Short mmCIF file of C-alpha atoms in Angstrom, two decimals:
data_model
loop_
_atom_site.label_atom_id
_atom_site.label_comp_id
_atom_site.label_asym_id
_atom_site.label_seq_id
_atom_site.Cartn_x
_atom_site.Cartn_y
_atom_site.Cartn_z
CA MET A 1 -4.32 -15.82 3.43
CA THR A 2 -7.13 -14.59 5.64
CA THR A 3 -10.75 -14.10 4.71
CA LYS A 4 -13.69 -11.96 5.73
CA SER A 5 -15.16 -14.86 7.69
CA ALA A 6 -12.00 -14.94 9.80
CA ARG A 7 -12.30 -11.19 10.32
CA SER A 8 -15.94 -11.50 11.40
CA SER A 9 -15.00 -14.24 13.84
CA SER A 10 -12.23 -12.05 15.20
CA ILE A 11 -14.61 -9.12 15.73
CA ARG A 12 -17.04 -11.41 17.56
CA THR A 13 -14.16 -12.55 19.74
CA PHE A 14 -13.31 -8.93 20.54
CA VAL A 15 -16.92 -8.20 21.49
CA ALA A 16 -17.05 -11.26 23.74
CA LEU A 17 -13.76 -10.34 25.36
CA ALA A 18 -15.02 -6.81 25.90
CA ALA A 19 -17.97 -8.13 27.88
CA CYS A 20 -15.69 -10.35 29.98
CA LEU A 21 -12.94 -7.81 30.51
CA VAL A 22 -14.84 -4.59 31.25
CA ALA A 23 -14.01 -4.85 34.92
CA GLY A 24 -10.33 -5.21 34.11
CA ILE A 25 -9.98 -2.40 31.56
CA THR A 26 -9.22 1.12 32.70
CA VAL A 27 -9.56 3.68 29.94
CA SER A 28 -8.77 7.33 30.60
CA PHE A 29 -10.62 9.70 28.30
CA ALA A 30 -8.85 12.70 26.87
CA ASN A 31 -9.78 16.29 27.63
CA THR A 32 -8.91 19.59 26.06
CA SER A 33 -6.06 20.54 28.37
CA ARG A 34 -3.78 20.80 25.32
CA ALA A 35 -4.82 22.08 21.94
CA GLU A 36 -2.85 19.86 19.62
CA ILE A 37 -1.71 16.85 21.69
CA THR A 38 -4.37 15.08 23.73
CA PRO A 39 -3.58 13.34 26.98
CA TRP A 40 -2.92 9.62 26.71
CA ALA A 41 -5.83 7.20 27.01
CA THR A 42 -4.66 3.96 28.63
CA ASN A 43 -5.70 0.35 29.12
CA GLU A 44 -4.07 -2.92 30.17
CA GLY A 45 -2.23 -3.40 26.88
CA GLY A 46 -0.96 0.10 26.17
CA ARG A 47 -2.01 3.65 25.44
CA MET A 48 -2.96 5.99 22.60
CA ARG A 49 -3.49 9.67 21.89
CA ILE A 50 -4.13 12.05 19.00
CA VAL A 51 -1.79 14.74 17.70
CA ALA A 52 -3.05 17.48 15.37
CA LEU A 53 -1.74 20.68 13.82
CA PRO A 54 -3.85 23.82 13.38
CA PRO A 55 -5.83 24.05 10.10
CA GLU A 56 -3.83 25.13 7.06
CA PRO A 57 -5.11 28.00 4.85
CA ASP A 58 -6.74 25.53 2.45
CA GLY A 59 -8.65 23.82 5.26
CA THR A 60 -6.36 20.80 5.61
CA VAL A 61 -5.70 19.48 9.11
CA ARG A 62 -2.74 17.12 9.53
CA GLY A 63 -2.86 14.79 12.49
CA ALA A 64 -2.01 11.32 13.71
CA LEU A 65 -3.13 8.57 16.04
CA GLN A 66 -0.27 7.41 18.23
CA ILE A 67 -0.50 3.85 19.62
CA GLU A 68 2.02 2.52 22.12
CA PRO A 69 1.59 -1.18 22.98
CA LYS A 70 3.23 -2.30 26.18
CA PRO A 71 6.22 -4.68 25.83
CA GLY A 72 4.98 -8.07 24.64
CA TRP A 73 1.76 -6.65 23.18
CA ILE A 74 0.93 -5.94 19.53
CA THR A 75 -1.51 -3.79 17.58
CA TYR A 76 -2.59 -4.15 13.96
CA TRP A 77 -2.08 -2.88 10.42
CA LYS A 78 -5.01 -1.88 8.17
CA GLU A 79 -5.44 -5.59 7.32
CA PRO A 80 -4.57 -7.54 10.46
CA GLY A 81 -4.00 -11.00 9.02
CA ASP A 82 -5.59 -14.09 10.54
CA ALA A 83 -6.90 -12.38 13.67
CA GLY A 84 -7.49 -8.97 15.20
CA ILE A 85 -9.10 -5.84 13.86
CA PRO A 86 -7.66 -2.81 12.06
CA PRO A 87 -7.38 0.58 13.78
CA GLN A 88 -10.42 2.78 13.32
CA VAL A 89 -10.73 6.54 13.83
CA VAL A 90 -14.09 8.28 13.49
CA PHE A 91 -14.58 12.04 13.68
CA SER A 92 -17.81 13.63 14.88
CA LYS A 93 -19.94 15.11 12.09
CA ALA A 94 -20.60 18.05 14.38
CA SER A 95 -16.89 18.87 14.21
CA GLY A 96 -17.29 20.01 10.60
CA VAL A 97 -14.41 17.92 9.31
CA THR A 98 -14.11 15.05 6.83
CA LEU A 99 -11.51 12.32 7.10
CA ARG A 100 -9.59 12.15 3.80
CA HIS A 101 -7.27 9.27 4.54
CA VAL A 102 -5.21 7.41 7.14
CA SER A 103 -1.68 6.22 6.34
CA TYR A 104 0.12 3.22 7.80
CA PRO A 105 3.85 2.77 8.46
CA VAL A 106 5.50 -0.42 7.25
CA PRO A 107 4.16 -3.31 9.38
CA LYS A 108 5.73 -6.66 10.17
CA ARG A 109 4.40 -10.19 9.95
CA ILE A 110 4.02 -11.62 13.44
CA ASP A 111 3.63 -15.39 13.62
CA ASN A 112 2.01 -16.89 16.72
CA GLY A 113 1.64 -20.61 16.24
CA LYS A 114 -0.66 -21.12 13.27
CA LEU A 115 -1.88 -17.51 13.37
CA ARG A 116 -0.22 -14.96 11.12
CA ASP A 117 -0.79 -11.38 12.17
CA ILE A 118 0.24 -8.18 10.41
CA GLY A 119 0.94 -5.28 12.68
CA TYR A 120 3.28 -3.59 15.10
CA ASP A 121 4.97 -4.73 18.30
CA ARG A 122 6.42 -1.29 18.97
CA PRO A 123 4.96 2.24 19.20
CA VAL A 124 3.41 3.32 15.91
CA THR A 125 2.03 6.62 14.63
CA LEU A 126 -0.73 6.59 11.99
CA PRO A 127 -0.86 9.92 10.11
CA PHE A 128 -4.25 11.16 8.94
CA GLU A 129 -5.55 14.13 7.00
CA LEU A 130 -8.80 16.00 7.60
CA LYS A 131 -10.62 18.58 5.50
CA VAL A 132 -12.40 21.43 7.23
CA GLU A 133 -15.83 22.29 5.87
CA GLY A 134 -15.81 26.05 5.34
CA PRO A 135 -13.47 28.70 6.79
CA ARG A 136 -12.95 28.47 10.56
CA LYS A 137 -11.01 30.65 12.97
CA SER A 138 -11.21 27.92 15.58
CA LEU A 139 -12.08 24.27 15.40
CA ASN A 140 -13.37 21.87 18.04
CA ILE A 141 -12.92 18.26 16.96
CA GLY A 142 -14.38 15.20 18.59
CA ALA A 143 -12.89 11.82 17.68
CA SER A 144 -13.33 8.19 18.66
CA ALA A 145 -10.47 5.70 18.20
CA PHE A 146 -10.84 1.92 18.38
CA VAL A 147 -7.86 -0.44 18.19
CA GLY A 148 -6.97 -3.96 19.20
CA LEU A 149 -4.11 -4.77 21.58
CA CYS A 150 -3.09 -8.41 21.91
CA ARG A 151 -0.72 -10.58 23.90
CA ASN A 152 -2.10 -13.86 25.26
CA ILE A 153 -5.56 -12.35 24.94
CA CYS A 154 -6.89 -9.55 22.74
CA ILE A 155 -8.35 -6.48 24.36
CA PRO A 156 -10.53 -4.03 22.43
CA PHE A 157 -9.47 -0.50 23.28
CA GLN A 158 -11.75 2.46 22.57
CA ALA A 159 -11.29 6.05 23.69
CA GLU A 160 -12.88 9.42 22.99
CA PHE A 161 -10.77 12.49 22.28
CA SER A 162 -11.46 16.19 21.89
CA MET A 163 -9.23 18.90 20.46
CA ALA A 164 -9.52 22.67 20.25
CA LEU A 165 -7.53 23.91 17.27
CA GLY A 166 -7.06 27.47 16.14
CA SER A 167 -4.80 29.75 14.18
CA THR A 168 -1.32 30.15 15.58
CA LYS A 169 1.90 31.93 14.67
CA GLY A 170 4.36 29.48 13.17
CA THR A 171 4.18 25.70 13.33
CA PRO A 172 4.09 23.99 16.74
CA ALA A 173 7.48 22.27 16.89
CA GLU A 174 6.69 19.15 18.94
CA GLU A 175 3.57 18.25 16.97
CA ALA A 176 5.24 18.88 13.61
CA MET A 177 8.21 16.69 14.60
CA ILE A 178 5.91 13.80 15.53
CA LEU A 179 4.05 14.02 12.21
CA ASN A 180 7.18 14.43 10.10
CA THR A 181 8.83 11.44 11.77
CA ALA A 182 5.70 9.36 11.13
CA ALA A 183 5.67 10.41 7.46
CA SER A 184 9.28 9.27 7.07
CA ARG A 185 8.27 5.74 8.12
CA LEU A 186 5.58 5.28 5.49
CA PRO A 187 6.17 2.99 2.49
CA GLU A 188 7.44 4.75 -0.62
CA GLY A 189 5.55 4.81 -3.89
CA PRO A 190 6.66 3.02 -7.07
CA SER A 191 9.91 4.26 -8.63
CA ASP A 192 12.28 3.40 -11.47
CA ASP A 193 14.21 0.97 -9.26
CA PHE A 194 11.36 -0.44 -7.15
CA ALA A 195 7.99 -1.27 -8.70
CA VAL A 196 5.47 -3.85 -9.84
CA THR A 197 6.24 -4.40 -13.51
CA HIS A 198 3.57 -6.97 -14.35
CA TYR A 199 0.59 -8.65 -12.69
CA ALA A 200 -2.16 -10.96 -13.90
CA MET A 201 -4.74 -13.39 -12.63
CA THR A 202 -3.94 -16.86 -13.98
CA GLN A 203 -5.19 -20.44 -13.68
CA GLY A 204 -8.83 -19.47 -13.64
CA ARG A 205 -8.14 -16.52 -11.33
CA ASN A 206 -6.81 -18.87 -8.66
CA ILE A 207 -3.29 -17.46 -8.87
CA LEU A 208 -2.05 -13.88 -8.84
CA SER A 209 1.20 -13.81 -10.84
CA LEU A 210 3.54 -10.91 -10.09
CA LYS A 211 6.76 -9.51 -11.48
CA LEU A 212 8.68 -6.97 -9.45
CA LYS A 213 11.68 -4.73 -9.97
CA LEU A 214 13.71 -4.71 -6.79
CA PRO A 215 16.30 -2.25 -5.51
CA GLU A 216 19.90 -3.05 -6.41
CA GLN A 217 21.74 -5.48 -4.17
CA THR A 218 18.54 -7.05 -2.83
CA SER A 219 19.87 -10.44 -1.80
CA GLU A 220 16.90 -11.94 0.05
CA PRO A 221 13.44 -12.69 -1.41
CA PRO A 222 11.06 -9.80 -0.76
CA GLN A 223 8.09 -10.04 1.56
CA VAL A 224 4.89 -9.42 -0.41
CA ILE A 225 1.48 -8.65 1.10
CA VAL A 226 -1.56 -8.21 -1.17
CA THR A 227 -4.85 -6.86 0.17
CA GLY A 228 -7.99 -7.70 -1.79
CA PRO A 229 -11.60 -7.43 -0.64
CA GLU A 230 -11.96 -6.38 2.98
CA GLY A 231 -10.58 -9.12 5.21
CA HIS A 232 -8.87 -10.98 2.36
CA VAL A 233 -5.06 -10.92 2.49
CA LEU A 234 -2.46 -12.81 0.46
CA PHE A 235 0.99 -13.27 1.97
CA ASP A 236 2.00 -16.73 0.81
CA GLY A 237 4.22 -16.47 -2.28
CA ILE A 238 5.24 -19.58 -4.22
CA ASN A 239 7.56 -20.28 -7.16
CA GLY A 240 9.74 -17.29 -6.32
CA ARG A 241 12.50 -16.72 -8.84
CA GLN A 242 15.02 -13.90 -9.18
CA ASP A 243 16.88 -12.75 -12.28
CA GLY A 244 19.09 -9.79 -11.53
CA ASP A 245 16.88 -7.01 -10.19
CA SER A 246 13.72 -8.77 -11.41
CA TYR A 247 11.73 -11.04 -9.12
CA ALA A 248 8.68 -13.13 -10.06
CA LEU A 249 6.32 -15.07 -7.82
CA ASP A 250 2.83 -16.53 -7.70
CA MET A 251 0.32 -15.97 -4.91
CA PRO A 252 -2.63 -18.36 -4.39
CA VAL A 253 -5.79 -16.25 -4.22
CA GLY A 254 -7.96 -18.62 -2.22
CA LYS A 255 -11.71 -18.32 -1.90
CA LEU A 256 -13.05 -14.85 -2.68
CA PRO A 257 -16.42 -13.62 -1.39
CA LYS A 258 -19.44 -15.14 -3.12
CA ASN A 259 -20.30 -13.42 -6.43
CA TYR A 260 -17.21 -11.21 -6.16
CA ASP A 261 -16.40 -9.56 -9.51
CA ILE A 262 -12.79 -8.46 -9.70
CA ASN A 263 -13.31 -6.35 -12.84
CA GLY A 264 -12.91 -2.67 -12.01
CA LYS A 265 -11.49 -3.40 -8.55
CA ARG A 266 -8.20 -2.25 -7.06
CA TRP A 267 -6.14 -4.40 -4.72
CA GLY A 268 -3.31 -3.07 -2.60
CA ILE A 269 0.22 -4.45 -2.58
CA LEU A 270 3.07 -3.88 -0.14
CA VAL A 271 6.57 -5.12 -1.00
CA ILE A 272 9.29 -5.14 1.65
CA ALA A 273 12.81 -5.62 0.26
CA GLY A 274 15.67 -5.17 2.67
CA ASN A 275 15.38 -1.79 4.37
CA ARG A 276 12.96 -0.40 1.78
CA ALA A 277 9.21 -0.85 1.36
CA MET A 278 6.99 0.10 -1.58
CA GLU A 279 3.20 0.30 -1.65
CA THR A 280 0.90 0.69 -4.64
CA SER A 281 -2.32 -0.71 -6.08
CA LEU A 282 -3.20 -3.27 -8.74
CA ALA A 283 -6.08 -2.25 -11.01
CA PHE A 284 -8.04 -5.09 -12.58
CA GLU A 285 -9.90 -4.29 -15.80
#
């Protein structure tokens, strides 16, 4: 489990490293040489760029942030674990767009000594969706992306991007293929054969008790990651027990933020079972 204090410490570490490593970081900023795929921005640990399709008739813009760590480097999931920071993408208000959501492919747990990270050690594409404010024949979008890339040290990586999008005949094939491939790697939602069937806070809200329905022929215990308040992650299951396609476990909650009231809150849960992954939320009333 990781807490917000660990996250704050990690961010301070990134800031300190940034001051020390400025001379060693080379970031190339994107230009508008291509309408839907920006040039790569690079630094010591890898590279990233933005891909976007032209606006749809309803004002939706589908896009993605592509991050490619170099071999031996990692980048992070939306909750990074014991260290690191999550990817962040901010779009200029002057662009006239609103960010609706960012999606995350299935991550992996990466253990490094006593540190437990959650992220990616291979190229990853994070799909996002924008909403255009009012009808536009053309759209100029400014974006800033900030990610962490780590190996023996962690390097903060920030780059600015700009895109000129407009109406086009048909769907650009390369961009659409990138986005469709990224969508295929996202966790699935709950289904009849893969779901959370029961959850409750027990033992004075010190334990989160879960019951899961797993896909048929799941032979190994699932990996369960629960995200609570920002910076608070549970990934240590205890008392795991399987009965057919049903699996139960308990997860120690640890110390929540001071005066935190769980009533009315939603926590996220990701369950990885074999070659399938399911993501949903837990609503606490």
